[in-house]
Amino acid sequence: MEFNKTKIDDALRSIVNVKLVDPFGKRIAGLRYQVRQGTQIVARGVTNTEGKFSSFASIIGTILTVYVERFGTNEFKEIKKIIPWSEDFRIKLVSEKRKENLNAKEHQGNPGNYQRKTYKVCKDDTLGHIASQFETTAADLAALNGIAVTDIIHIDQILKVPNKPARSGAATSNATAPSTAPTSEPVSIQGPVSNDTGTATGASPSPAATSNSIAQPAPGALSASTSLPASVSGQETTLNVTGTPTTPSSSAPIPSEAATQAPTVAVPANEGASTESIPAKATVVTTPVPVAKEEDRGPNGTPKTVVTPVCDQSGCIKLGDKGQLIEELNLRLMGFGNTIHDPASLDEFTVATEKAVKQFQRDYMGVAESGKVCGAVLTAIDEFLIKYPISFHPFACQCGAHGASVADRCNGFGKARLGSASVSHLKNGANVAGVEKPGIHRALFWSLRAALFYLDAKESQLGFKFGYVASGYRCWKRAKQMGIFTTNHLGNACDVHFLRVSNNSEVTGDALESLKNKVFVSRMKARPKWDTENCISLEPKHITDAWVHMDVRMFKEKYLLPRYYAKTREAADGDPIATIARREGRLSLVNCGGSTPTLPVEAPISAPVATQKPTPAPKPPAKPPATNPQAQKPPPAAGKGSKKSPVTAGPAATTRKDPDSLHVSQLGLDFIRVWENGDLTTSHLAPYDVKDQCTVGVGHLVDGERSCAELASSGSVAYKKYAAGITVEEERALFAEDVERIRNRILPSLQVPLHQHEFDALMSLAFNTGGLKKFIKLLAKLNTKNYGGCCDEFADITSGGALTARRQSEMRLFRNNIYDANH
């Protein structure tokens, strides 16, 4: 094997690993390959027994072209262009073809009229159950019928089945396959098989195939899937070459035959996880989804039957159900009134779960309270996660940033130490017991998300907004640095600051107490002090009136198991709950959209008019909650105190375009100007300091390092250019130059098509931070067409929380095409 020996800057080095598999995940070994950068071959060799290329070094952002040999020839065929976007870049190429050793069959003469067997789907059937009757697998049966393993089958649906005797069932056939006898030599053949999503690309080779000759392969391309390294995403990401990328957090993996009938528990991979028992998954009956059939005609008069899935609530989750999906529901809905019902474990659907579901349906979804979980509830929970993003970085321990040695510092979430004596931190000469938990408790993380929702959607009249998390995890070393002995922050607590919408000042004292009572106590059913078991608790006012301290210290040990803790945002958020439902085989649940009627939301609270008594207005219809904590508030009126920045929906998005053809729109320019200058009317024509950096105009840095006073005293030539001020025209020209400079800087990093509003959001981020290259995770997700994942990464670029409002505004622009720079 040869590889690129060119010297590469370590900061830009990417170690590339490629694997080649067939649609069923089987490795393709012994296949020659080449990887080229332009015309230069940077790697070549033969895939090993695991179907892997030998690792080779490249440069982050470089376009590489992968070639493989055409079977039976000396030619190479281009199959995929890849771009490494991380230091450890892994990609899996999934072929639409299979390479197998099969025994050639001796021709047995004309089999006569041949008819393939068929099977009519009955109640309680699954693909796995049917496949077992005909001695095949669910994957092969799906490929034979041109469907995916995860597709829903319906009662009375006709499926093709192999020509093998059924042990039971409703198969019908008037012909049997001819008998065959193997010849002496195995040969390697190619044949069209199902692609990586299970969709058939051609007929499977039949056991009845005649002739000793080898079937010629049908032409077909390769599809690819990209696996991001653990250092980038923490989990493997798969994306199709010709379609929208899917990840384990947004699309269910294709289950095996066994998984179709008896799903197994999937446990989130958290560092430091213990070996505590995993809740047994309840048996799920994956019956075909009920459908309603209606005879109709198409536009040209052709008769057709419209088949519509019907929600009969047979698959809904309800009181008494158990399993991992129930455990996720209890963790994610903890902030909607508490889901713990002692002595039941969190994997049980109890009366507390039912009550929380009702509260979520009423408050967040705006629908009638059934207390049952249907597909609509799952969708709403996944939407809730996206609309109220929370950065995870502030939750990490800061012992290293405060001088802890390499040996003493933790990785952000403790070292599993058991008490203060482990760091020679004694209280009156004695050890203080307290176990460093393996992360932040997920119920705490999700409850904070509920608080953001209630503050935004239900208590907006308070005029407060989420500010930042000041303290999350504090290991024993950090406690020693601070001279304290509290154990709450060993994974069970966080301190949250809130700001006033009007002037961004801290909410403290009686105002903070009002927020705690209305949001945390009244809405979320948290306790204002440590007086009740198994409840979210708040620190009393006499201890602090400057922030909200929330913790789970009153939870019993059974609700503090290691698997309930997380060290990354991905682990804290968890997979989409609809994906978990698919994983458990609850297809009818996922399909069910719910049939509950909508209800009116609470009447908005408005200030009374002094001249007359306001007349009650009819309650408006239910609306989905806003994307960020300020989204439902109307823009301030022009005039005193106004930012003079209208909230504007961008032009309707059509198709994404090549980034090279995009420039920042006027709406985007106004969006950036308001975030830099405060509004559309203010012009900074004289130099001023922003975080000790001399600035002029719309965020233009004079030298990017020193303050105006330092530049003036040093006689800086650059400062003298602006010292006397600039004109409005010069300011506009300078802004235009800066925007174009940033655009040219980020274009090489943008390798996928974008909508105009997505491009504008990325430009706002780059204008604020100087570029995008340092945000490897964001670019990795963007350039693999994981647009939603890219948007989520904005939430982690907040400069310690100071830029949270701007990032949320940019996320709303990227995701929803709303230009709202009010702050």
PDB file of N, CA and C in Angstrom, residues 110-118 144 160-164 173-178 204-209:
ATOM      1  N   ASN A 110     -35.682 -27.267 -19.170  1.00  0.00           N
ATOM      2  CA  ASN A 110     -36.724 -26.257 -19.121  1.00  0.00           C
ATOM      3  C   ASN A 110     -37.663 -26.521 -17.952  1.00  0.00           C
ATOM      4  N   PRO A 111     -37.796 -25.569 -17.024  1.00  0.00           N
ATOM      5  CA  PRO A 111     -38.672 -25.826 -15.874  1.00  0.00           C
ATOM      6  C   PRO A 111     -40.147 -25.666 -16.196  1.00  0.00           C
ATOM      7  N   GLY A 112     -40.463 -25.253 -17.434  1.00  0.00           N
ATOM      8  CA  GLY A 112     -41.870 -25.054 -17.771  1.00  0.00           C
ATOM      9  C   GLY A 112     -42.381 -23.724 -17.248  1.00  0.00           C
ATOM     10  N   ASN A 113     -43.694 -23.603 -17.206  1.00  0.00           N
ATOM     11  CA  ASN A 113     -44.288 -22.355 -16.719  1.00  0.00           C
ATOM     12  C   ASN A 113     -43.956 -22.185 -15.232  1.00  0.00           C
ATOM     13  N   TYR A 114     -43.325 -21.072 -14.934  1.00  0.00           N
ATOM     14  CA  TYR A 114     -42.880 -20.829 -13.552  1.00  0.00           C
ATOM     15  C   TYR A 114     -43.658 -19.649 -12.964  1.00  0.00           C
ATOM     16  N   GLN A 115     -44.109 -19.831 -11.758  1.00  0.00           N
ATOM     17  CA  GLN A 115     -44.833 -18.745 -11.074  1.00  0.00           C
ATOM     18  C   GLN A 115     -44.246 -18.595  -9.673  1.00  0.00           C
ATOM     19  N   ARG A 116     -43.830 -17.371  -9.324  1.00  0.00           N
ATOM     20  CA  ARG A 116     -43.264 -17.137  -8.004  1.00  0.00           C
ATOM     21  C   ARG A 116     -44.349 -17.251  -6.937  1.00  0.00           C
ATOM     22  N   LYS A 117     -43.988 -17.755  -5.787  1.00  0.00           N
ATOM     23  CA  LYS A 117     -44.941 -17.847  -4.698  1.00  0.00           C
ATOM     24  C   LYS A 117     -45.255 -16.466  -4.133  1.00  0.00           C
ATOM     25  N   THR A 118     -46.457 -16.331  -3.607  1.00  0.00           N
ATOM     26  CA  THR A 118     -46.847 -15.094  -2.939  1.00  0.00           C
ATOM     27  C   THR A 118     -47.434 -15.421  -1.575  1.00  0.00           C
ATOM     28  N   LEU A 144     -36.521  -8.504  -1.973  1.00  0.00           N
ATOM     29  CA  LEU A 144     -37.298  -9.194  -2.991  1.00  0.00           C
ATOM     30  C   LEU A 144     -38.561  -8.412  -3.355  1.00  0.00           C
ATOM     31  N   LYS A 160     -44.091 -11.128  -2.344  1.00  0.00           N
ATOM     32  CA  LYS A 160     -43.381 -12.204  -3.014  1.00  0.00           C
ATOM     33  C   LYS A 160     -42.556 -12.955  -1.975  1.00  0.00           C
ATOM     34  N   VAL A 161     -42.486 -14.268  -2.096  1.00  0.00           N
ATOM     35  CA  VAL A 161     -41.703 -15.074  -1.170  1.00  0.00           C
ATOM     36  C   VAL A 161     -40.856 -16.049  -1.958  1.00  0.00           C
ATOM     37  N   PRO A 162     -39.754 -16.566  -1.385  1.00  0.00           N
ATOM     38  CA  PRO A 162     -38.886 -17.513  -2.100  1.00  0.00           C
ATOM     39  C   PRO A 162     -39.601 -18.832  -2.378  1.00  0.00           C
ATOM     40  N   ASN A 163     -39.078 -19.564  -3.353  1.00  0.00           N
ATOM     41  CA  ASN A 163     -39.654 -20.864  -3.700  1.00  0.00           C
ATOM     42  C   ASN A 163     -39.178 -21.938  -2.742  1.00  0.00           C
ATOM     43  N   LYS A 164     -39.593 -21.801  -1.500  1.00  0.00           N
ATOM     44  CA  LYS A 164     -39.290 -22.809  -0.495  1.00  0.00           C
ATOM     45  C   LYS A 164     -40.573 -23.143   0.226  1.00  0.00           C
ATOM     46  N   SER A 173     -49.061 -21.192  -4.641  1.00  0.00           N
ATOM     47  CA  SER A 173     -48.240 -21.371  -5.835  1.00  0.00           C
ATOM     48  C   SER A 173     -48.674 -22.638  -6.539  1.00  0.00           C
ATOM     49  N   ASN A 174     -48.559 -22.671  -7.859  1.00  0.00           N
ATOM     50  CA  ASN A 174     -48.894 -23.859  -8.629  1.00  0.00           C
ATOM     51  C   ASN A 174     -47.653 -24.504  -9.219  1.00  0.00           C
ATOM     52  N   ALA A 175     -46.465 -23.957  -8.900  1.00  0.00           N
ATOM     53  CA  ALA A 175     -45.235 -24.479  -9.484  1.00  0.00           C
ATOM     54  C   ALA A 175     -44.160 -24.538  -8.436  1.00  0.00           C
ATOM     55  N   THR A 176     -43.229 -25.425  -8.663  1.00  0.00           N
ATOM     56  CA  THR A 176     -42.091 -25.528  -7.758  1.00  0.00           C
ATOM     57  C   THR A 176     -40.820 -25.315  -8.550  1.00  0.00           C
ATOM     58  N   ALA A 177     -39.759 -24.930  -7.846  1.00  0.00           N
ATOM     59  CA  ALA A 177     -38.486 -24.687  -8.518  1.00  0.00           C
ATOM     60  C   ALA A 177     -37.862 -25.996  -8.918  1.00  0.00           C
ATOM     61  N   PRO A 178     -37.138 -26.042 -10.024  1.00  0.00           N
ATOM     62  CA  PRO A 178     -36.475 -27.273 -10.447  1.00  0.00           C
ATOM     63  C   PRO A 178     -35.371 -27.663  -9.496  1.00  0.00           C
ATOM     64  N   SER A 204     -33.493 -10.506  -7.241  1.00  0.00           N
ATOM     65  CA  SER A 204     -32.469 -11.307  -6.587  1.00  0.00           C
ATOM     66  C   SER A 204     -32.206 -12.550  -7.427  1.00  0.00           C
ATOM     67  N   PRO A 205     -30.946 -13.055  -7.379  1.00  0.00           N
ATOM     68  CA  PRO A 205     -30.653 -14.281  -8.130  1.00  0.00           C
ATOM     69  C   PRO A 205     -31.547 -15.397  -7.647  1.00  0.00           C
ATOM     70  N   SER A 206     -32.181 -16.080  -8.548  1.00  0.00           N
ATOM     71  CA  SER A 206     -33.121 -17.146  -8.198  1.00  0.00           C
ATOM     72  C   SER A 206     -32.415 -18.468  -8.074  1.00  0.00           C
ATOM     73  N   PRO A 207     -32.835 -19.296  -7.130  1.00  0.00           N
ATOM     74  CA  PRO A 207     -32.272 -20.643  -7.064  1.00  0.00           C
ATOM     75  C   PRO A 207     -32.536 -21.428  -8.332  1.00  0.00           C
ATOM     76  N   ALA A 208     -33.526 -21.005  -9.089  1.00  0.00           N
ATOM     77  CA  ALA A 208     -33.877 -21.723 -10.300  1.00  0.00           C
ATOM     78  C   ALA A 208     -33.099 -21.254 -11.509  1.00  0.00           C
ATOM     79  N   ALA A 209     -32.142 -20.334 -11.326  1.00  0.00           N
ATOM     80  CA  ALA A 209     -31.376 -19.821 -12.450  1.00  0.00           C
ATOM     81  C   ALA A 209     -30.653 -20.962 -13.141  1.00  0.00           C
TER      82      ALA A 209
END
